[in-house]
PDB file of C-alpha atoms in Angstrom:
ATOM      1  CA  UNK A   1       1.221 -14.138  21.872  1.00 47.00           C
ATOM      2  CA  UNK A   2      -0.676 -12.973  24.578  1.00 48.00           C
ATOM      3  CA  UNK A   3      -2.853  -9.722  24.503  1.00 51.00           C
ATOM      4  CA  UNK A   4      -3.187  -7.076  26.761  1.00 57.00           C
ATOM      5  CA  UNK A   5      -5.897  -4.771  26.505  1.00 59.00           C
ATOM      6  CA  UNK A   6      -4.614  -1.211  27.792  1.00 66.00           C
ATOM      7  CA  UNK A   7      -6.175   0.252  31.087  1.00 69.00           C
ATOM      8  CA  UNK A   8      -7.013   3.772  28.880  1.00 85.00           C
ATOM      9  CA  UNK A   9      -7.730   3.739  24.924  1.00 95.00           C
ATOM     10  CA  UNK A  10     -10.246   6.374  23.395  1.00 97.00           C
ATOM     11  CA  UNK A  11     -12.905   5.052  21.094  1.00 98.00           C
ATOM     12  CA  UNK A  12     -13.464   6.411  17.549  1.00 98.00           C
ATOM     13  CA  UNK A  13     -16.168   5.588  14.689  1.00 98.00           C
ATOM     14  CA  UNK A  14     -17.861   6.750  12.123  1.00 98.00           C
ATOM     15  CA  UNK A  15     -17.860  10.189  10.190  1.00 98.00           C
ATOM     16  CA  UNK A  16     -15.547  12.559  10.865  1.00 98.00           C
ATOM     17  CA  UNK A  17     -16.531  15.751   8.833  1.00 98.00           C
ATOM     18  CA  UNK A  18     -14.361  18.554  10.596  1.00 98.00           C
ATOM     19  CA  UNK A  19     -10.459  18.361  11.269  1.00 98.00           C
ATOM     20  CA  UNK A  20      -9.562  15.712  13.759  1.00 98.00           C
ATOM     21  CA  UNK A  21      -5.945  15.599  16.043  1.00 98.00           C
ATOM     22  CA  UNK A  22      -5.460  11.712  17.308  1.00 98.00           C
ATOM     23  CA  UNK A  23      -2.571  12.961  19.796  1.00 98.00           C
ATOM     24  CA  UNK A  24      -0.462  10.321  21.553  1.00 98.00           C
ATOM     25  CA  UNK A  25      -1.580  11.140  25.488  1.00 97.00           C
ATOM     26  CA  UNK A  26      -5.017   9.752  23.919  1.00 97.00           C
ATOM     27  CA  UNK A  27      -3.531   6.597  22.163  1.00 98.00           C
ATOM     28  CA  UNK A  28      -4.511   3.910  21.806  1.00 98.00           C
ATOM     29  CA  UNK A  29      -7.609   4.946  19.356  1.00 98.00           C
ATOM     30  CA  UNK A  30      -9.984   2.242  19.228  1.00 97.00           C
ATOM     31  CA  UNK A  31     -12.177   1.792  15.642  1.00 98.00           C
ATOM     32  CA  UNK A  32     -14.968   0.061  17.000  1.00 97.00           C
ATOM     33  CA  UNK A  33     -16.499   0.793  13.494  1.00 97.00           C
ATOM     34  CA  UNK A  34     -14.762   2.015  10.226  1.00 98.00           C
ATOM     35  CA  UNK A  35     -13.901   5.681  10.095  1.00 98.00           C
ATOM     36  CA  UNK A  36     -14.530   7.673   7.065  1.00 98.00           C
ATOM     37  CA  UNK A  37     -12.809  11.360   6.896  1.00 98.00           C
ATOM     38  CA  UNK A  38     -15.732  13.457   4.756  1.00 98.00           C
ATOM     39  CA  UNK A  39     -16.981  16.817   4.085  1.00 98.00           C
ATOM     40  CA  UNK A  40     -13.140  18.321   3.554  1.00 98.00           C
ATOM     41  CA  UNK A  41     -11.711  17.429   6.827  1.00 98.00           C
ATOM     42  CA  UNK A  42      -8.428  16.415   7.849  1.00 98.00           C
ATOM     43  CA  UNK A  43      -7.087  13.885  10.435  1.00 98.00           C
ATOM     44  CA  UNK A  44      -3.684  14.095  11.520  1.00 98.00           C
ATOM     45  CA  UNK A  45      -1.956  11.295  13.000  1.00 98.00           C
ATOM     46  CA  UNK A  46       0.837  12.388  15.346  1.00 98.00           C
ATOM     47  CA  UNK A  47       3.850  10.361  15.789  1.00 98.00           C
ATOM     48  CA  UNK A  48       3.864   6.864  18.559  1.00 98.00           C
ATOM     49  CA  UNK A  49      -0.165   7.086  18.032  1.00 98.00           C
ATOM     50  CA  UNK A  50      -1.420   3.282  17.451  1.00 98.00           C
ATOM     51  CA  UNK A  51      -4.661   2.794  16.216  1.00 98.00           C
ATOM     52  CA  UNK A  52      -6.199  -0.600  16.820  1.00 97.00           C
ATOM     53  CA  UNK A  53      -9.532  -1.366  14.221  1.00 97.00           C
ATOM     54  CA  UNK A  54     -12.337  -4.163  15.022  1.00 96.00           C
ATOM     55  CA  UNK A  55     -12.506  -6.703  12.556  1.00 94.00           C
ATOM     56  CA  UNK A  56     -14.213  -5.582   8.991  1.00 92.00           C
ATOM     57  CA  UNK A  57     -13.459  -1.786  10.165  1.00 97.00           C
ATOM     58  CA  UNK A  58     -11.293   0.107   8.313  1.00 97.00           C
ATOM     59  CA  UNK A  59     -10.219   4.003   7.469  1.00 98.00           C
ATOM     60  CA  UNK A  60     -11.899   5.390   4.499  1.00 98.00           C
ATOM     61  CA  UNK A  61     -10.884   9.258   2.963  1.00 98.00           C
ATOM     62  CA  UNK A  62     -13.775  10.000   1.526  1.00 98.00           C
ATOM     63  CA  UNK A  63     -13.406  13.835   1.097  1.00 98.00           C
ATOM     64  CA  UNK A  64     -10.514  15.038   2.981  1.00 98.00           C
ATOM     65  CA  UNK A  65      -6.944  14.548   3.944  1.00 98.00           C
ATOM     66  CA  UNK A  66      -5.225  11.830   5.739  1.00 98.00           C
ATOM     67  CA  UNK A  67      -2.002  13.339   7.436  1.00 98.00           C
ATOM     68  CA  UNK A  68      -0.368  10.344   9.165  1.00 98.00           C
ATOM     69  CA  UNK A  69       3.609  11.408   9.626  1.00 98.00           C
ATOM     70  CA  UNK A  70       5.231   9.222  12.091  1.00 98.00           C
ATOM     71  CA  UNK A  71       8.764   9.258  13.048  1.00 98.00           C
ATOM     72  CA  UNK A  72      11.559   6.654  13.177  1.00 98.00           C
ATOM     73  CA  UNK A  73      11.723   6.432  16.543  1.00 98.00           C
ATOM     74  CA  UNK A  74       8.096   6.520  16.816  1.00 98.00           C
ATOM     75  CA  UNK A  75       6.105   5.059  14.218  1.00 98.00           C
ATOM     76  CA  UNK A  76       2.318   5.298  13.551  1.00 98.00           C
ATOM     77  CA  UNK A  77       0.684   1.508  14.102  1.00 98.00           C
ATOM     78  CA  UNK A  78      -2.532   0.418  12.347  1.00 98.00           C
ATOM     79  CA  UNK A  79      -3.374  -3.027  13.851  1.00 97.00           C
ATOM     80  CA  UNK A  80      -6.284  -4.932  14.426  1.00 96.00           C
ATOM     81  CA  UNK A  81      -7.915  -4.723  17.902  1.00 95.00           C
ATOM     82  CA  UNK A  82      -8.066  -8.195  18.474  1.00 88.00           C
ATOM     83  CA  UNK A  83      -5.280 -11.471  17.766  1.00 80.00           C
ATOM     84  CA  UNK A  84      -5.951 -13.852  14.898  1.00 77.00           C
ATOM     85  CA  UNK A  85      -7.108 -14.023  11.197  1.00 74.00           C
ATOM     86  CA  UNK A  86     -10.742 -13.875  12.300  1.00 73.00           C
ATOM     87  CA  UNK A  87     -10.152 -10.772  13.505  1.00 85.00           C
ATOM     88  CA  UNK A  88      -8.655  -8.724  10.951  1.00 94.00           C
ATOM     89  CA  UNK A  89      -9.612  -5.528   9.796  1.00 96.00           C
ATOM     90  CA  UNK A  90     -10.471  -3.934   6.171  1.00 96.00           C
ATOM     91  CA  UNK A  91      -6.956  -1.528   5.900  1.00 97.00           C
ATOM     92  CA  UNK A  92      -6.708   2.286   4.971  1.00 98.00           C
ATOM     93  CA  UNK A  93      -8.683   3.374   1.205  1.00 98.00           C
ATOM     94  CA  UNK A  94      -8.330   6.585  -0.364  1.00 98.00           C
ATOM     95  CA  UNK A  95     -10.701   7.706  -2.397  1.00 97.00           C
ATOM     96  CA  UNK A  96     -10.820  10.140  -5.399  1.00 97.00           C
ATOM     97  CA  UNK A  97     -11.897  13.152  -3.549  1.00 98.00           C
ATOM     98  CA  UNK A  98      -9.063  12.948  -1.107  1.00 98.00           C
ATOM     99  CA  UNK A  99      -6.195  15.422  -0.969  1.00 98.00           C
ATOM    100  CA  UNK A 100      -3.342  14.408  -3.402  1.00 98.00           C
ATOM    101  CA  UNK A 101       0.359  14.926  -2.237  1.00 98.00           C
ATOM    102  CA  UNK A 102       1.874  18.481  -2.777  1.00 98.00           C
ATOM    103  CA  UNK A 103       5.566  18.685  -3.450  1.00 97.00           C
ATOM    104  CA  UNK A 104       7.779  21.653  -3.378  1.00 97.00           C
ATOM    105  CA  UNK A 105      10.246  22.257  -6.992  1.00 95.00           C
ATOM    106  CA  UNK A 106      13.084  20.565  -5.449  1.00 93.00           C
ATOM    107  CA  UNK A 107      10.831  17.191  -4.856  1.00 93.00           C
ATOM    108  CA  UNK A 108      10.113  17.829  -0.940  1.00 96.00           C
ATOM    109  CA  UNK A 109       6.650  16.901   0.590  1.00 97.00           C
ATOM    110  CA  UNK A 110       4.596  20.213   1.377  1.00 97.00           C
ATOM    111  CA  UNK A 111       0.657  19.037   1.973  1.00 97.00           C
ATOM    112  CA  UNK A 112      -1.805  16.813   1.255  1.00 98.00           C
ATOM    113  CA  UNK A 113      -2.249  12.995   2.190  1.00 98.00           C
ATOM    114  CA  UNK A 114       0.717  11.244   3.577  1.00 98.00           C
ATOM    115  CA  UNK A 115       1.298   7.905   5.065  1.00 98.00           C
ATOM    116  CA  UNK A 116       4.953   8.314   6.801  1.00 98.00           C
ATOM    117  CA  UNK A 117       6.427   6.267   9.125  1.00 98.00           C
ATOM    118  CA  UNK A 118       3.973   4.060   9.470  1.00 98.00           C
ATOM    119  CA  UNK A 119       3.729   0.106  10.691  1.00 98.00           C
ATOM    120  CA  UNK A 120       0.296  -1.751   9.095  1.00 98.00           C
ATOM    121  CA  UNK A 121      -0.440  -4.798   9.342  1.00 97.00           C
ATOM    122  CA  UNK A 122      -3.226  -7.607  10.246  1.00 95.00           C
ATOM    123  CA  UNK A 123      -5.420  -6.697   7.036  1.00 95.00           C
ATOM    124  CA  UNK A 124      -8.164  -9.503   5.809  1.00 91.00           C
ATOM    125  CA  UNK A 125      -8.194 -10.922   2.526  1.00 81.00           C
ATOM    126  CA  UNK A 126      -9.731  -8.905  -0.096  1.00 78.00           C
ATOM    127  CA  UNK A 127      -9.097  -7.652  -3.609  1.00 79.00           C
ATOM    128  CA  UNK A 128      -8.599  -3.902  -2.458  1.00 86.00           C
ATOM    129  CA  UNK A 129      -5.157  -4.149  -0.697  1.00 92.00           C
ATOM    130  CA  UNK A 130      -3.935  -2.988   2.354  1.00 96.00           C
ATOM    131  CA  UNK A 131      -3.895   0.486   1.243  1.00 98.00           C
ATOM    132  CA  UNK A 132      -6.057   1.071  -1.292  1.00 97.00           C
ATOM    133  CA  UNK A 133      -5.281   4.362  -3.603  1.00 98.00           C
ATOM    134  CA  UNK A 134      -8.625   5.056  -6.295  1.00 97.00           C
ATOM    135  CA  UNK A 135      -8.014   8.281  -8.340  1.00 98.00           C
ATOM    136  CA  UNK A 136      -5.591   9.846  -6.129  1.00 98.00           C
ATOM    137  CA  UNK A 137      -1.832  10.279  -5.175  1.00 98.00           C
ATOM    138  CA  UNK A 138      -1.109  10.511  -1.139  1.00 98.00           C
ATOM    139  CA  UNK A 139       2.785  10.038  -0.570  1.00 98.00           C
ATOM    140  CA  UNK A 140       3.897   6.877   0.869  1.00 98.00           C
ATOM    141  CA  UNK A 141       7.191   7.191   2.374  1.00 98.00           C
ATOM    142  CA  UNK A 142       9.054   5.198   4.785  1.00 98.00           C
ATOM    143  CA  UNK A 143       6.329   2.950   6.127  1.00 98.00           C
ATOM    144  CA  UNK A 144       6.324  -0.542   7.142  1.00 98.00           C
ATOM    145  CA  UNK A 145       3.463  -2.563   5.283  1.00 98.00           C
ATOM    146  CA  UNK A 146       3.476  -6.390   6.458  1.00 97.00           C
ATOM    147  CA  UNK A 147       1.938 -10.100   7.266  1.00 96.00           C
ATOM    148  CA  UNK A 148      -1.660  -8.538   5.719  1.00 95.00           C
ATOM    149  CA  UNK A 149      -3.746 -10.976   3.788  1.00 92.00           C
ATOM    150  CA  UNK A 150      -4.216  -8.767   0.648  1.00 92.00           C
ATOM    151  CA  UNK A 151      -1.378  -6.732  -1.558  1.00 94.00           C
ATOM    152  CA  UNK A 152       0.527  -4.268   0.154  1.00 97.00           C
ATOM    153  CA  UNK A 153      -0.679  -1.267  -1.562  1.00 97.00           C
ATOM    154  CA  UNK A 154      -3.252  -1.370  -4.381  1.00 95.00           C
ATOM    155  CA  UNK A 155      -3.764   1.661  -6.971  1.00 96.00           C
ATOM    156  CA  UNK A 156      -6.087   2.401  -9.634  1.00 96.00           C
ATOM    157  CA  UNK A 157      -6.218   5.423 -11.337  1.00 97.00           C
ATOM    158  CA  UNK A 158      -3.596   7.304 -10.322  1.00 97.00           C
ATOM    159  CA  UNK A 159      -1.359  10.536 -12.073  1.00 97.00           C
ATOM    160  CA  UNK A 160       1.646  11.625  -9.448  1.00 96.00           C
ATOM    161  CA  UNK A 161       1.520   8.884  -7.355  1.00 98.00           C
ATOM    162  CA  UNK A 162       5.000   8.655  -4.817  1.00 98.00           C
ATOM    163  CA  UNK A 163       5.756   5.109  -3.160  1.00 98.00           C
ATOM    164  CA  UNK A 164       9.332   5.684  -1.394  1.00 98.00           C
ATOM    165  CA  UNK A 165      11.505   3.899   1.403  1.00 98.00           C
ATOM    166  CA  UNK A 166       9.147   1.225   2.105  1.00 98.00           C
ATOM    167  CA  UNK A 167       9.298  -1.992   3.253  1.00 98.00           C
ATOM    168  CA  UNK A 168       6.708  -4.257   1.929  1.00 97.00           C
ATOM    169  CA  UNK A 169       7.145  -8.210   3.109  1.00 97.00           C
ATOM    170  CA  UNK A 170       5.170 -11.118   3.841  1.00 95.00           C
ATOM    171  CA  UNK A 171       2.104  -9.645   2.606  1.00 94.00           C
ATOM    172  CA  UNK A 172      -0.664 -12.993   0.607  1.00 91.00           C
ATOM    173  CA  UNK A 173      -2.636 -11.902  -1.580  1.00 86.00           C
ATOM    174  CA  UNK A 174      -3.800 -15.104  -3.002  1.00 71.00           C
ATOM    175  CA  UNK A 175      -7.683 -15.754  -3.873  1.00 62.00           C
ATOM    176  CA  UNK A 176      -9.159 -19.255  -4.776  1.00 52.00           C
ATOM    177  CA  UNK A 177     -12.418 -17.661  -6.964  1.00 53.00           C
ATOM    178  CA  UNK A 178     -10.028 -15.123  -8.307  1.00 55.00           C
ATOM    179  CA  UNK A 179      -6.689 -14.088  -9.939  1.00 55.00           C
ATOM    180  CA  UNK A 180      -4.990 -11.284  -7.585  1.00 64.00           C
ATOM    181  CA  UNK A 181      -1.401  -9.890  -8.780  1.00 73.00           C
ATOM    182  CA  UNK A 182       0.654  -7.784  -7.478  1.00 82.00           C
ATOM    183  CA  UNK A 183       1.432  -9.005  -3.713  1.00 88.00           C
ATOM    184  CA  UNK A 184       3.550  -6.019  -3.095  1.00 93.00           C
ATOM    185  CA  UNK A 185       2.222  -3.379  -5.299  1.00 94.00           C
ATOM    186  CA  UNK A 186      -0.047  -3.622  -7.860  1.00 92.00           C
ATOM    187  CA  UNK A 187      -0.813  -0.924 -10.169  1.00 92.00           C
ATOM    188  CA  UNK A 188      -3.835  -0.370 -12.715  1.00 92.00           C
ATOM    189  CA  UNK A 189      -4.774   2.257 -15.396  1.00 93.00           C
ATOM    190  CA  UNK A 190      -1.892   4.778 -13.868  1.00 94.00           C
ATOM    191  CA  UNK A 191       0.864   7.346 -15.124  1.00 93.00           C
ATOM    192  CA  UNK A 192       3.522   9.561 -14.070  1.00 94.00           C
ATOM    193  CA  UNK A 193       4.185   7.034 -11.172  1.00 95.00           C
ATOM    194  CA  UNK A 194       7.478   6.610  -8.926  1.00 95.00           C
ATOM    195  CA  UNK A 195       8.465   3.497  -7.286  1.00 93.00           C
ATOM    196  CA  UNK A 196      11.791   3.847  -5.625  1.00 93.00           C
ATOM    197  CA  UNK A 197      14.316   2.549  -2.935  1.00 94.00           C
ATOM    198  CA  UNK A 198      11.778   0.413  -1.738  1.00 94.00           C
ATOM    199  CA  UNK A 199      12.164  -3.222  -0.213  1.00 94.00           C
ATOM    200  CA  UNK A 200       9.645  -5.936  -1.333  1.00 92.00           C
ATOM    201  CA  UNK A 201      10.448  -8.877   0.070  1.00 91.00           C
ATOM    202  CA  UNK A 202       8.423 -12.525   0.661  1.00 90.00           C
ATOM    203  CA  UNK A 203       5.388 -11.228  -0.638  1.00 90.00           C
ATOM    204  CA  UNK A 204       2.825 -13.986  -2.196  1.00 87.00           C
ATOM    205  CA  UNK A 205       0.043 -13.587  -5.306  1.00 85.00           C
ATOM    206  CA  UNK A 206      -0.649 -15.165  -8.191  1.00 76.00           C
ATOM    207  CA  UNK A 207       1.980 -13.290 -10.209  1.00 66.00           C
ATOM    208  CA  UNK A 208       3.959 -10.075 -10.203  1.00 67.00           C
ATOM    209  CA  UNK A 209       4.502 -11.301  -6.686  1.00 79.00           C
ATOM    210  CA  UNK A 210       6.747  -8.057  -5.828  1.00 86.00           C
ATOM    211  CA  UNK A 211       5.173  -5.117  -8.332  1.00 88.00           C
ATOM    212  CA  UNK A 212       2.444  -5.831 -11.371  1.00 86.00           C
ATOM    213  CA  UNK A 213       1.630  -3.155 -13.636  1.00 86.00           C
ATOM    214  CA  UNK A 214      -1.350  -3.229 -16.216  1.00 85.00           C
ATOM    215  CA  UNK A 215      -2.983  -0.585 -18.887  1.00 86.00           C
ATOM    216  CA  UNK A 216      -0.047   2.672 -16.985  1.00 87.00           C
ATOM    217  CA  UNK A 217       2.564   4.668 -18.370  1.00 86.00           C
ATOM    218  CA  UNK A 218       5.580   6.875 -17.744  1.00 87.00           C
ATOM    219  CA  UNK A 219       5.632   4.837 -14.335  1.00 88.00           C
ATOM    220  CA  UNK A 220       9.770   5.086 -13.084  1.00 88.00           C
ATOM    221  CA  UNK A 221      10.615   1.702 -11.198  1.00 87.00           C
ATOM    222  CA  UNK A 222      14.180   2.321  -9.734  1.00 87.00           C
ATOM    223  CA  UNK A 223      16.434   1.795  -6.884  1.00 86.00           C
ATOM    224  CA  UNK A 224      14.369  -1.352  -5.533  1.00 88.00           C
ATOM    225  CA  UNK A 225      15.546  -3.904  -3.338  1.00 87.00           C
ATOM    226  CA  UNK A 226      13.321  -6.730  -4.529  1.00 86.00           C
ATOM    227  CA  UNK A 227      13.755 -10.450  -3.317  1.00 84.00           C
ATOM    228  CA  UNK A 228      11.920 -13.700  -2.275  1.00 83.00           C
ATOM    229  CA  UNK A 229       8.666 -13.003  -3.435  1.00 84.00           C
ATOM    230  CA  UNK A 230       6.239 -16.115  -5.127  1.00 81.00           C
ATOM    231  CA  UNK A 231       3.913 -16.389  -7.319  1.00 73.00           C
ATOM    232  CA  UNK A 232       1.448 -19.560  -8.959  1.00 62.00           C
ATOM    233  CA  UNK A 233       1.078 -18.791 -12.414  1.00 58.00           C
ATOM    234  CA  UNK A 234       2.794 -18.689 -15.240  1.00 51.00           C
ATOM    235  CA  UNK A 235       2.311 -16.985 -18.479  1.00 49.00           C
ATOM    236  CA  UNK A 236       3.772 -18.189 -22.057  1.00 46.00           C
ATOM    237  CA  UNK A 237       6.064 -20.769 -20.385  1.00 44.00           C
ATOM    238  CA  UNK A 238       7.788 -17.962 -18.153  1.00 48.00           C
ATOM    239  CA  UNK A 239       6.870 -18.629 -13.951  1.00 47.00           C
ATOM    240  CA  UNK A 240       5.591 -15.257 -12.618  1.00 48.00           C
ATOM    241  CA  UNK A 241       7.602 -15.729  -9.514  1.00 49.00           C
ATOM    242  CA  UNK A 242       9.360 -12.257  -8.259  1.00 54.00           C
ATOM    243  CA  UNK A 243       9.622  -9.531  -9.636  1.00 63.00           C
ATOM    244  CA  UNK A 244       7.363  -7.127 -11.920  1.00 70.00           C
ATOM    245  CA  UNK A 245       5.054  -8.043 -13.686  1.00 70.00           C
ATOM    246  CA  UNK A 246       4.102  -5.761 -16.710  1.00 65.00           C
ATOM    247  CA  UNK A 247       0.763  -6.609 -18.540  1.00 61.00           C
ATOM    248  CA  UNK A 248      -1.610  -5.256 -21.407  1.00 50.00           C
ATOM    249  CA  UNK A 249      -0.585  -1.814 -22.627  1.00 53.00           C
ATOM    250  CA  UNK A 250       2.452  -0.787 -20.600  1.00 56.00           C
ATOM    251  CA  UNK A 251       4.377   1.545 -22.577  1.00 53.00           C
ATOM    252  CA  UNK A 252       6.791   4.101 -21.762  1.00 50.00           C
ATOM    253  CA  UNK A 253       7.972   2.868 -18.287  1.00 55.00           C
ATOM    254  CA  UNK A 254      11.109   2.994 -16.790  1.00 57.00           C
ATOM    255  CA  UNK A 255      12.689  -0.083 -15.297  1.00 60.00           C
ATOM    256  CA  UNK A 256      15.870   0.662 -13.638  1.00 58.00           C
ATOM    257  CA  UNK A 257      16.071  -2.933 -11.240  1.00 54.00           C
ATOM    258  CA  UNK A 258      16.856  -5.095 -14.430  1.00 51.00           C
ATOM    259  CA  UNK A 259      18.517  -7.679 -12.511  1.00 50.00           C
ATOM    260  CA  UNK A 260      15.277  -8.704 -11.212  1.00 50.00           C
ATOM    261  CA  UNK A 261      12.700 -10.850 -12.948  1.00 48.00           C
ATOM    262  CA  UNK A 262      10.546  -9.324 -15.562  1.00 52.00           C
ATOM    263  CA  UNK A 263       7.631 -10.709 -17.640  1.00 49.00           C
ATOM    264  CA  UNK A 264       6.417  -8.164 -20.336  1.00 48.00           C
ATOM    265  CA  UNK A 265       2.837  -9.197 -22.613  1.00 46.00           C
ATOM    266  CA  UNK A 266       2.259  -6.634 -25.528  1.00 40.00           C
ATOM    267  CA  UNK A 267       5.662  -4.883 -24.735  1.00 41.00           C
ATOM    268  CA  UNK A 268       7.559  -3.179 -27.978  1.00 36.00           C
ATOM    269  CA  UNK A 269      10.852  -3.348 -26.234  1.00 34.00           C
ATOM    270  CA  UNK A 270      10.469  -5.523 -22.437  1.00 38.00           C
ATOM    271  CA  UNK A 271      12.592  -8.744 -22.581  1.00 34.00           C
ATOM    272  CA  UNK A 272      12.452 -11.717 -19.762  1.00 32.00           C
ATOM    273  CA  UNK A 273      15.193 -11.526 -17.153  1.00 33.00           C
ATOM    274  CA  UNK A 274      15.930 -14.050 -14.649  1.00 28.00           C
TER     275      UNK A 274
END
């Protein structure tokens, strides 16, 4: 595929430590270094914006809120700057002190950190995922997450987390020094966790290709579309092809997509279903 620099992009980097407005006359945005959102502030992402990132850049929320609401018609891209796996770039992280996801009685999406609408892909191989989520709960709605080296989205720590509508395909997150699960999602030492309506499709790790779960609780699985996914391990005879994936001290989950395959270790009530 040939690439075509545009005649006009503005060039970001660095700190940004008061609120920031990435409008679309301005787009393309440039990374030519990671950005980190600090000291409270909040960037907002408007709708059509694509944000191109050198390689090993990447958006960090360090102490902030990332607002980044695209629309159907005009989704939010996060690509690397430059063609080919050499170039690829270090994907979105949230940290602890970012601004969790506020929701309204009825379920509705009031404030906070938000990833809506949104097309990633082109992210290197590394254990943090795509989207990395550390001791916080953004809302990720409706977003495209694809053809990235790592898992789609990767979470540790977090209580409220929302991961709705998406599409999560062709994402590898396979390792030769180490054992990476969870190609699609993979989720660590969480509770009160919703993954719904989602598709995860042709995603590759070593197992729980489509969703792994380890050491959470009260997580709700329901309502996705999961297919084609591959794994290269197996555990107590069982392959850990597609499917999730639940591991060490998983109680008190909800899994509503029994058709798929399941693999359960220290379960009290988890059967294999192929």
């Amino acid at each position: 595929m040939l690439f075509v620099r545009p005649l006009f992009a503005t060039n970001v980097g660095g700190f940004i430590t008061t609120d920031a407005h990435w409008q679309l006359a301005d787009s393309p945005f440039i990374a030519t270094s990671s950005v980190l959102v600090d000291n409270g502030a909040t960037l907002t992402i408007d709708p059509g914006v694509e944000v191109r990132f050198a390689p090993t850049s990447g958006l960090v929320v360090v102490d902030g809120a990332l607002s980044a609401r695209g629309t159907a018609e005009l989704p939010i891209t996060f690509v690397a700057d430059q063609p080919g796996d050499v170039q690829r770039w270090n994907g979105i992280r949230l940290g602890a002190n970012s601004a969790d996801a506020i929701y309204d009685s009825e379920g509705s999406f009031l404030g906070g950190s938000i990833l809506e609408h949104v097309d990633l892909t082109g992210v290197a191989s590394h254990r943090n995922g795509s989207i990395r989520i550390e001791s916080t709960n953004p809302f990720i709605h409706a977003s495209v997450i694809h053809n990235n080296l790592s898992s789609a989205i990767n979470v540790i720590d977090a209580n409220g987390l929302r991961i709705v509508g998406n599409k999560l395909e062709d994402n590898v997150a396979i390792f030769t020094s180490d054992h990476v699960f969870g190609g699609g999602i993979a989720l660590d030492s969480s509770a009160d966790v919703l993954i719904s309506d989602n598709e995860i499709t042709n995603n590759t790790s070593q197992g729980g290709s489509a969703i792994y779960v380890t050491r959470s609780n009260e997580v709700s699985i329901t309502g996705n579309f999961i297919e084609s996914n591959k794994g290269n391990r197996s555990r107590g005879g069982k392959p850990a092809k597609q499917g999730v994936f639940l591991w060490f001290d998983c109680r008190a989950n909800e899994l509503a997509d029994k058709r798929y395959y399941f693999w359960a270790y220290a379960q009290d009530y988890f059967l294999w279903r192929s």
